[in-house]
Amino acid sequence: MNFKKAEKTNTNQKNKRLKSEYTIKRIKEKYLLLIKEKKWDKITVKEICAEANITRGTFYQYFNDIYDLMEQIETPLLQEIANEYKTISKMSIQHYPLVLFEEKFDYTPPKTLLIWFDFCKKHRNKIAVLLGPNGDSYFISKLKNILKGQINLMMDGDGMPNDELRKHFSKIFLELHFLAARTWLESSEDNFLPVESIINLLNTMRVGANYLSYRRLVSPDFDIKMKIPEEG
């Protein structure tokens, strides 16, 4: 008898947990849908409850307010991509003199690029909304800081000099990650490049930047060849 009672209790607890998980998921999904039409912090609890068909009491059972809801959406995403990048950070970086570029440089698209686009693809709906015009700029800033660190690690591994040109290139390269992701997420497959082509496009810029750094080092006439003629 006690065994059957315990089994029933476990079943009830499981059903209650599944119901809670479903409700939380539904609230988050409806909130993200609303963000497509309205700034994330201007959406009210009343609007979310109406969209999710729940009471205010149910909302406050799981979230303190809109900010808590957004934090519970964003934090797991930031933790996930940070953990993915840690697998790269733990790998030993192979340093070599830039003069050995043609012999040593690896043209293969780096894992930094692959992880970024795999992450965006896996969480396509969430990332499309969060990177959109109504998303949380603070979340984007934290995401950029994570990616910025990985881009610099990638450049260290490539042997790119840590000079003024690299600082500017890394900023542009970072913004292109987000521009490419936004454009890809907002476009249908027929209207934009497949993700593999986007990765190769960004990797071409990486290879080109390193090659120019190499040519600047070994070519006496580099500055002359790279000078842009003045108009008129």
Coordinates of C-alpha atoms in Angstrom, one line a residue:
M1 CA 0.0 0.0 0.0
N2 CA 2.8 2.4 0.9
F3 CA 4.6 1.6 -2.3
K4 CA 1.5 2.5 -4.4
K5 CA 1.0 5.7 -2.4
A6 CA 4.7 6.6 -3.0
E7 CA 4.3 5.8 -6.7
K8 CA 1.2 8.0 -7.0
T9 CA 3.0 10.8 -5.2
N10 CA 6.0 10.6 -7.6
T11 CA 3.7 10.6 -10.6
N12 CA 1.8 13.6 -9.3
Q13 CA 5.1 15.5 -8.6
K14 CA 6.4 14.6 -12.1
N15 CA 3.1 15.8 -13.7
K16 CA 3.3 19.0 -11.7
R17 CA 7.0 19.6 -12.7
L18 CA 6.1 19.0 -16.4
K19 CA 3.2 21.4 -16.2
S20 CA 5.5 24.0 -14.6
E21 CA 8.1 23.5 -17.3
Y22 CA 5.5 23.9 -20.0
T23 CA 4.1 27.0 -18.5
I24 CA 7.5 28.6 -18.2
K25 CA 8.3 27.7 -21.7
R26 CA 5.1 29.2 -23.0
I27 CA 5.6 32.4 -21.1
K28 CA 9.0 32.8 -22.6
E29 CA 7.9 32.0 -26.1
K30 CA 5.0 34.5 -26.0
Y31 CA 7.2 37.2 -24.5
L32 CA 9.7 36.7 -27.4
L33 CA 6.8 37.0 -29.9
L34 CA 5.7 40.3 -28.3
I35 CA 9.3 41.7 -28.5
K36 CA 9.0 41.4 -32.3
E37 CA 6.4 44.2 -32.1
K38 CA 7.5 46.2 -29.0
K39 CA 10.6 47.1 -27.0
W40 CA 11.4 44.3 -24.5
D41 CA 11.2 46.5 -21.4
K42 CA 8.0 48.3 -22.5
I43 CA 6.0 45.1 -22.6
T44 CA 3.7 44.6 -19.5
V45 CA 2.9 41.6 -17.5
K46 CA -0.7 42.1 -18.4
E47 CA 0.2 41.7 -22.1
I48 CA 2.2 38.6 -21.6
C49 CA -0.6 37.0 -19.5
A50 CA -3.1 37.8 -22.2
E51 CA -0.9 36.3 -24.9
A52 CA 0.0 33.2 -22.9
N53 CA -3.6 32.8 -21.6
I54 CA -2.5 32.7 -17.9
T55 CA -3.3 34.7 -14.8
R56 CA -1.0 37.3 -13.3
G57 CA -0.6 35.0 -10.3
T58 CA 0.7 32.3 -12.5
F59 CA 3.3 34.7 -14.0
Y60 CA 4.5 35.8 -10.6
Q61 CA 4.8 32.2 -9.5
Y62 CA 7.8 31.9 -11.8
F63 CA 9.1 35.4 -12.4
N64 CA 9.5 38.5 -10.3
D65 CA 9.0 40.9 -13.2
I66 CA 9.8 41.5 -16.8
Y67 CA 13.5 42.0 -16.0
D68 CA 13.7 38.6 -14.2
L69 CA 11.9 37.0 -17.2
M70 CA 14.4 38.4 -19.6
E71 CA 17.3 37.4 -17.4
Q72 CA 16.1 33.8 -17.3
I73 CA 16.0 33.8 -21.1
E74 CA 19.4 35.5 -21.6
T75 CA 21.6 34.0 -18.9
P76 CA 21.4 30.3 -20.1
L77 CA 22.3 31.5 -23.6
L78 CA 25.3 33.5 -22.4
Q79 CA 26.5 30.6 -20.2
E80 CA 26.1 28.1 -23.1
I81 CA 28.2 30.0 -25.6
A82 CA 30.8 30.9 -23.0
N83 CA 31.1 27.2 -22.1
E84 CA 31.4 26.3 -25.8
Y85 CA 34.3 28.8 -26.2
K86 CA 36.0 27.4 -23.2
T87 CA 36.7 24.2 -25.1
I88 CA 38.8 26.4 -27.5
S89 CA 40.5 28.4 -24.8
K90 CA 41.8 25.2 -23.2
M91 CA 43.5 24.2 -26.4
S92 CA 47.2 25.1 -26.8
I93 CA 47.8 28.0 -29.1
Q94 CA 50.5 27.3 -31.7
H95 CA 52.6 30.5 -31.9
Y96 CA 55.0 30.9 -34.8
P97 CA 56.9 33.9 -36.4
L98 CA 54.7 35.7 -39.0
V99 CA 57.5 35.2 -41.6
L100 CA 56.5 31.6 -41.7
F101 CA 53.0 32.5 -42.7
E102 CA 52.9 30.7 -46.1
E103 CA 54.3 27.5 -44.5
K104 CA 52.4 27.4 -41.2
F105 CA 49.1 29.3 -41.6
D106 CA 46.0 27.2 -41.3
Y107 CA 43.3 28.4 -43.7
T108 CA 40.6 26.2 -42.3
P109 CA 37.7 28.1 -40.8
P110 CA 38.4 28.3 -37.1
K111 CA 36.1 26.9 -34.4
T112 CA 35.4 30.4 -33.2
L113 CA 33.3 31.0 -36.4
L114 CA 31.8 27.5 -36.3
I115 CA 30.6 27.8 -32.7
W116 CA 29.1 31.3 -33.2
F117 CA 26.9 30.2 -36.2
D118 CA 26.0 26.8 -34.7
F119 CA 24.9 28.7 -31.6
C120 CA 22.8 31.1 -33.6
K121 CA 21.3 28.3 -35.6
K122 CA 20.5 26.2 -32.5
H123 CA 18.6 29.1 -30.9
R124 CA 17.5 30.8 -34.1
N125 CA 14.2 32.1 -32.9
K126 CA 15.5 33.5 -29.6
I127 CA 18.7 35.1 -31.1
A128 CA 16.7 36.6 -34.0
V129 CA 14.5 38.4 -31.5
L130 CA 17.3 39.3 -29.0
L131 CA 19.6 40.8 -31.7
G132 CA 16.7 42.6 -33.3
P133 CA 15.7 46.3 -32.8
N134 CA 13.6 45.6 -29.8
G135 CA 16.1 43.4 -28.0
D136 CA 18.2 44.0 -24.9
S137 CA 21.3 46.1 -25.8
Y138 CA 22.9 45.0 -22.5
F139 CA 22.6 41.3 -23.6
I140 CA 24.2 42.2 -27.0
S141 CA 27.0 44.0 -25.2
K142 CA 27.7 40.9 -23.0
L143 CA 27.6 38.7 -26.0
K144 CA 30.0 40.9 -27.8
N145 CA 32.4 40.8 -24.9
I146 CA 32.5 37.0 -25.0
L147 CA 33.0 36.9 -28.7
K148 CA 35.6 39.7 -28.6
G149 CA 37.8 37.6 -26.3
Q150 CA 37.6 34.6 -28.6
I151 CA 38.4 36.7 -31.7
N152 CA 41.5 38.0 -30.0
L153 CA 42.5 34.4 -29.0
M154 CA 42.0 33.4 -32.6
M155 CA 44.2 36.2 -33.8
D156 CA 46.9 35.3 -31.2
G157 CA 46.8 31.7 -32.6
D158 CA 47.1 33.1 -36.1
G159 CA 50.2 35.0 -35.1
M160 CA 48.7 38.4 -36.0
P161 CA 50.7 41.3 -34.5
N162 CA 48.9 43.0 -31.6
D163 CA 49.2 46.4 -33.2
E164 CA 46.8 49.4 -33.9
L165 CA 45.6 47.8 -37.2
R166 CA 44.6 44.6 -35.4
K167 CA 42.5 46.6 -32.9
H168 CA 40.5 48.2 -35.7
F169 CA 40.2 45.0 -37.6
S170 CA 39.0 43.1 -34.6
K171 CA 36.2 45.7 -34.0
I172 CA 35.1 45.4 -37.6
F173 CA 35.4 41.6 -37.6
L174 CA 33.3 41.5 -34.4
E175 CA 30.5 43.7 -35.9
L176 CA 30.5 41.6 -39.0
H177 CA 29.7 38.5 -36.9
F178 CA 26.6 40.2 -35.7
L179 CA 25.6 41.8 -39.0
A180 CA 26.0 38.4 -40.8
A181 CA 24.0 36.6 -38.0
R182 CA 21.2 39.2 -38.1
T183 CA 20.9 39.2 -41.9
W184 CA 21.0 35.4 -42.0
L185 CA 18.4 35.0 -39.2
E186 CA 16.1 37.5 -40.8
S187 CA 16.3 36.1 -44.3
S188 CA 14.8 33.1 -45.9
E189 CA 17.2 30.4 -47.3
D190 CA 16.4 31.5 -50.8
N191 CA 17.3 35.2 -50.2
F192 CA 20.7 34.9 -48.5
L193 CA 23.8 32.8 -48.5
P194 CA 23.8 29.5 -46.6
V195 CA 25.6 29.6 -43.3
E196 CA 28.6 27.6 -44.7
S197 CA 29.2 30.4 -47.3
I198 CA 28.9 33.1 -44.6
I199 CA 31.5 31.3 -42.5
N200 CA 33.8 31.0 -45.5
L201 CA 33.3 34.7 -46.3
L202 CA 34.3 35.8 -42.8
N203 CA 37.2 33.3 -42.8
T204 CA 38.4 34.9 -46.1
M205 CA 38.7 38.2 -44.3
R206 CA 40.6 36.6 -41.5
V207 CA 43.0 35.0 -43.9
G208 CA 43.4 38.2 -45.9
A209 CA 44.1 40.3 -42.8
N210 CA 46.8 37.8 -41.8
Y211 CA 48.3 37.7 -45.3
L212 CA 48.5 41.5 -45.4
S213 CA 50.3 41.5 -42.0
Y214 CA 52.7 39.0 -43.4
R215 CA 53.3 41.0 -46.7
R216 CA 53.9 44.2 -44.6
L217 CA 56.6 42.4 -42.8
V218 CA 58.4 40.9 -45.8
S219 CA 57.8 43.3 -48.6
P220 CA 59.9 46.5 -48.7
D221 CA 57.4 48.2 -51.1
F222 CA 54.3 47.2 -49.1
D223 CA 53.3 50.8 -48.2
I224 CA 53.7 51.9 -51.8
K225 CA 51.6 49.2 -53.2
M226 CA 48.9 49.6 -50.6
K227 CA 48.6 53.4 -51.0
I228 CA 45.2 54.5 -52.3
P229 CA 45.6 57.1 -55.0
E230 CA 44.2 60.5 -54.1
E231 CA 41.2 61.7 -56.2
G232 CA 41.7 64.6 -58.6

